[in-house]
Amino acid sequence: MLKRVIALAEEPNVPFSPSGKSFTAVAVNTAAKAGEWIKTKIGAYTKLDLKYSESDLVTEIDKGSEKLIRSLILTHFPTHSFLGEEGVEPGPLASAKALEDASGAEYLWIVDPIDGTTNFVHQFPFFSISIALAYKGEPVIGVVYDPNRDELFVAEKGKGAYLHGKRMSVSADAKLSESLLATGFPADREKALPINMRGLAAVVPKVRNVRNGGSAALHMAYIAAGRLSGFWEIGLNSWDLAAGTLLIQESGGSVTDTAGNPYTLKVRNVLATNGKIHGELVDTLQQADATGL
Ligand code: 2AM
Ligand code: CA
């Protein structure tokens, strides 16, 4: 092994990589390491900045977590591309452009260093680290880690999704009326929020109840684990959704945009379910003019 590493390092066009660790092992270890560090910083951030609006927050811990994740991943895979929330200017246009710029990459890591920053700031223990690897534009590894509950959700394309080594599968709920759903209240108060509120008004009377936990990635992981049967939100970004999407797909669920079109990294208005209530939820949002599309 050592011989091979040295040989690779000496070839001029092959960048040095210190180990033969699998993509999944690196994603899992990196998420766990970042989560451990973030946990030591709860209640201890010193700098709070506003990004796009007064409800779009960032701390130095978000930036530190991204730096840690980026350097660990690029140490193992120096030729890969990296798209992280904190490396992108705030706002939907900049996010779309960053994704466009990265879209030619063969291997692209898509990272949210803290998904649920508002919760982190308020010491509400529901936030996560989301790490996905996309190969030619399609998520092939997805890891979402909840450091508060020490739950690590991991999926590999074609190999299933797991929580603590146990294969996950989506809930069996077949009707909206027996389903527990989640949504979020978007930081974009002008455009996205009113659309989501129309959806909320239409969905709440039809379902068992709706939660807004505050971390899209964790909501998606909870669908994979069968704890929620659906989630929708307007105006999210690729780093909120890429890992969670693979978790759900590998657990038997469905992820589309709010109008039911197939998931791509560009999707911002998301609808994710156990698959069984997908049609009913698309119809409800469409009838309420709440797809945002
Ligand atoms: P964040 O904590 O990483 O910002 C909650 O409704 C979800 O919305 C969270 O996943 C949160 O992720 C995300 N979010 C918060 N502000 C946002 C913004 N300005 N644009 C898009 N998503 C945002
Ligand atoms: Ca974030």
XYZ file of C-alpha atoms and ligand atoms in Angstrom:
317
model
C 0.000 0.000 0.000
C 2.722 2.428 1.037
C 4.626 1.612 -2.138
C 1.573 2.371 -4.224
C 0.989 5.720 -2.490
C 4.607 6.721 -3.053
C 4.444 5.603 -6.661
C 1.262 7.660 -7.210
C 2.785 10.699 -5.540
C 5.794 10.512 -7.806
C 3.788 10.428 -11.019
C 3.474 14.043 -12.132
C -0.231 13.955 -13.088
C -1.552 11.932 -10.170
C -2.081 14.067 -7.064
C -0.952 12.686 -3.733
C -3.666 11.052 -1.651
C -2.674 9.861 1.838
C -4.968 6.857 2.020
C -7.144 4.541 0.038
C -10.193 5.364 2.176
C -13.562 4.980 0.519
C -15.699 8.005 -0.304
C -18.270 6.854 2.230
C -15.723 6.392 5.029
C -14.403 9.898 4.449
C -17.928 11.375 4.384
C -18.914 9.585 7.597
C -15.711 10.417 9.492
C -15.779 14.025 8.363
C -19.414 14.551 9.369
C -18.767 12.959 12.771
C -15.683 15.078 13.364
C -17.435 18.318 12.375
C -20.440 17.395 14.549
C -18.268 16.737 17.589
C -16.572 20.100 17.161
C -19.836 21.995 16.639
C -21.262 20.443 19.795
C -18.448 21.895 21.858
C -19.421 25.334 20.521
C -23.121 25.359 21.437
C -23.776 28.632 23.239
C -20.191 29.707 22.612
C -20.241 31.450 19.246
C -18.948 35.025 19.381
C -19.922 36.461 16.019
C -23.440 36.455 14.556
C -23.935 37.905 11.079
C -27.070 38.343 8.990
C -26.856 37.075 5.422
C -29.809 37.448 3.080
C -32.333 38.627 5.668
C -32.748 38.974 9.426
C -33.720 35.322 9.583
C -30.757 34.085 7.540
C -27.993 33.690 10.097
C -24.345 32.672 10.035
C -21.753 32.347 12.798
C -18.035 31.763 12.801
C -18.883 28.161 13.755
C -20.636 27.602 10.380
C -17.503 28.903 8.668
C -15.143 26.890 10.906
C -17.143 23.720 10.322
C -17.034 24.214 6.564
C -13.276 24.836 6.663
C -12.748 21.635 8.649
C -14.955 19.582 6.310
C -13.399 21.040 3.181
C -9.833 20.429 4.262
C -10.533 16.849 5.403
C -12.306 15.958 2.150
C -9.769 17.631 -0.129
C -6.894 16.015 1.770
C -8.285 12.641 0.763
C -9.545 13.637 -2.690
C -7.562 16.640 -3.922
C -8.914 16.478 -7.475
C -12.568 16.636 -6.420
C -14.681 19.819 -6.518
C -16.317 21.292 -3.430
C -19.519 23.338 -3.056
C -20.243 24.537 0.482
C -22.869 26.979 1.702
C -20.349 29.317 3.317
C -18.220 29.558 0.179
C -21.124 31.105 -1.719
C -22.501 34.636 -1.541
C -25.970 34.838 0.092
C -29.145 34.804 -1.989
C -30.769 32.544 -4.581
C -28.993 34.003 -7.633
C -25.505 33.479 -6.221
C -26.448 29.932 -5.129
C -27.740 29.056 -8.596
C -24.603 30.471 -10.201
C -22.282 28.579 -7.832
C -24.088 25.352 -8.666
C -23.907 26.126 -12.384
C -20.165 26.829 -12.101
C -19.643 23.503 -10.306
C -21.901 21.498 -12.589
C -19.115 20.379 -14.920
C -17.294 18.631 -12.071
C -17.073 14.857 -12.253
C -16.937 14.459 -8.462
C -18.618 17.267 -6.531
C -18.925 17.354 -2.730
C -21.975 19.365 -1.649
C -21.855 20.441 1.966
C -23.943 22.282 4.516
C -21.619 22.693 7.529
C -24.569 23.467 9.852
C -28.090 22.930 8.552
C -30.304 24.654 11.086
C -28.094 27.584 12.076
C -31.028 29.411 13.684
C -31.507 26.434 16.010
C -27.768 26.310 16.732
C -27.801 30.016 17.650
C -30.826 29.589 19.936
C -29.511 26.349 21.477
C -32.532 24.447 20.152
C -31.025 20.987 19.663
C -32.125 20.202 16.110
C -29.427 20.845 13.539
C -27.211 18.707 11.365
C -24.209 18.436 9.098
C -25.068 17.447 5.535
C -22.440 15.989 3.207
C -23.189 14.606 -0.262
C -20.981 13.435 -3.083
C -22.426 13.855 -6.576
C -20.943 11.946 -9.501
C -21.734 13.642 -12.817
C -24.535 15.604 -11.198
C -26.178 12.765 -9.304
C -25.855 12.137 -5.551
C -24.069 8.820 -4.921
C -23.253 9.264 -1.227
C -25.330 11.074 1.356
C -24.524 11.574 5.021
C -26.574 13.585 7.502
C -25.294 13.719 11.081
C -27.255 14.946 14.097
C -24.657 15.594 16.813
C -27.286 16.241 19.485
C -28.738 12.740 19.272
C -25.568 11.199 17.872
C -27.491 9.866 14.884
C -25.634 9.335 11.638
C -27.739 8.658 8.556
C -25.789 7.311 5.591
C -26.714 6.205 2.081
C -24.792 4.870 -0.882
C -26.450 4.776 -4.269
C -27.753 1.293 -4.983
C -26.734 -0.009 -1.547
C -29.444 1.303 0.751
C -29.586 3.802 3.582
C -28.609 3.051 7.165
C -28.866 4.448 10.678
C -26.412 2.890 13.152
C -25.904 -0.037 10.806
C -29.636 -0.749 10.479
C -31.258 -0.455 7.089
C -33.867 2.296 6.990
C -37.180 2.264 5.188
C -39.833 4.912 4.749
C -43.154 4.863 6.615
C -46.121 2.832 5.428
C -48.631 5.717 5.670
C -50.773 5.591 2.555
C -52.951 8.655 3.090
C -52.315 12.265 4.049
C -54.836 11.929 6.867
C -52.590 9.483 8.745
C -49.303 11.260 7.957
C -46.974 13.429 10.023
C -45.319 16.019 7.753
C -42.690 18.740 8.038
C -42.079 22.050 6.350
C -40.003 25.181 6.942
C -40.668 28.897 7.014
C -38.285 30.320 4.393
C -35.886 33.145 5.210
C -36.969 34.869 1.989
C -39.981 36.660 3.472
C -41.037 38.380 0.270
C -41.316 35.604 -2.304
C -40.844 32.154 -0.789
C -42.609 32.607 2.565
C -46.075 33.598 1.243
C -46.020 30.611 -1.130
C -45.110 28.225 1.670
C -47.821 29.721 3.908
C -50.445 29.027 1.226
C -49.228 25.443 1.158
C -49.320 25.216 4.938
C -52.903 26.488 5.086
C -53.948 23.851 2.557
C -51.975 20.940 4.019
C -52.560 21.290 7.782
C -56.292 20.422 7.740
C -55.588 17.308 5.653
C -52.819 15.662 7.686
C -52.248 14.356 11.209
C -49.958 17.314 11.881
C -47.082 19.412 10.509
C -43.718 20.103 12.197
C -41.145 22.761 11.448
C -37.971 21.422 13.043
C -35.688 23.942 11.329
C -33.240 21.647 9.501
C -34.253 20.553 6.020
C -31.523 17.886 5.883
C -32.722 16.353 9.140
C -36.346 16.426 7.999
C -35.254 14.492 4.913
C -33.304 11.992 7.054
C -36.418 11.526 9.216
C -38.463 10.605 6.132
C -35.825 7.989 5.264
C -36.099 6.643 8.827
C -39.914 6.489 8.655
C -40.377 9.135 11.378
C -42.001 11.613 8.988
C -43.996 10.767 5.864
C -43.397 13.971 3.930
C -41.624 17.322 3.759
C -41.934 20.309 1.466
C -40.347 23.746 1.424
C -39.880 26.626 -1.009
C -36.509 28.219 -1.765
C -33.908 25.741 -0.477
C -30.425 25.080 -1.877
C -28.557 22.050 -3.181
C -26.569 21.714 0.066
C -29.792 21.428 2.110
C -31.150 18.632 -0.083
C -28.530 16.518 -1.870
C -27.622 14.120 0.973
C -31.199 13.831 2.239
C -32.452 13.064 -1.253
C -30.237 9.993 -1.557
C -31.223 8.867 1.961
C -34.883 8.958 0.931
C -34.376 7.357 -2.485
C -32.417 4.511 -0.906
C -35.137 4.013 1.728
C -37.923 3.611 -0.815
C -39.287 7.177 -0.874
C -39.607 9.854 -3.555
C -38.051 13.294 -4.000
C -39.266 15.743 -6.668
C -39.864 19.441 -6.957
C -43.189 20.728 -5.604
C -44.833 20.194 -9.005
C -43.743 16.539 -9.132
C -40.848 16.924 -11.608
C -37.820 14.675 -10.999
C -35.158 15.787 -8.500
C -31.974 17.393 -9.806
C -29.308 19.353 -7.931
C -31.047 22.521 -9.165
C -34.297 21.859 -7.306
C -35.073 24.646 -4.814
C -38.771 23.954 -4.145
C -38.760 20.435 -2.808
C -41.333 17.775 -2.098
C -40.139 14.588 -0.424
C -42.309 11.745 0.792
C -42.528 8.035 1.531
C -43.750 7.731 -2.088
C -47.263 6.672 -1.115
C -48.623 10.151 -0.318
C -46.637 11.920 -3.047
C -49.481 12.388 -5.525
C -51.924 13.586 -2.887
C -49.411 16.156 -1.609
C -48.530 17.435 -5.114
C -52.259 17.844 -5.831
C -52.839 19.712 -2.566
C -49.984 22.157 -3.223
C -51.026 22.636 -6.832
C -54.646 23.359 -5.918
C -53.436 25.936 -3.367
C -51.132 27.608 -5.939
C -48.296 26.803 -3.548
C -45.696 25.048 -5.698
C -43.769 28.234 -6.453
C -43.281 26.895 -9.996
P -29.490 26.695 7.097
O -29.672 26.608 8.564
O -28.314 25.938 6.605
O -29.487 28.118 6.600
C -35.234 25.794 7.498
O -36.438 26.231 6.995
C -34.270 25.462 6.383
O -34.062 26.604 5.539
C -32.907 25.078 6.917
O -32.487 23.933 6.269
C -32.035 26.301 6.613
O -30.700 25.960 6.379
C -32.673 26.804 5.341
N -32.408 28.233 5.095
C -32.242 29.210 5.974
N -32.036 30.402 5.378
C -32.102 30.153 4.045
C -31.992 30.972 2.870
N -31.772 32.266 2.927
N -32.106 30.396 1.674
C -32.331 29.064 1.598
N -32.445 28.251 2.659
C -32.340 28.773 3.874
Ca -26.120 26.109 6.778
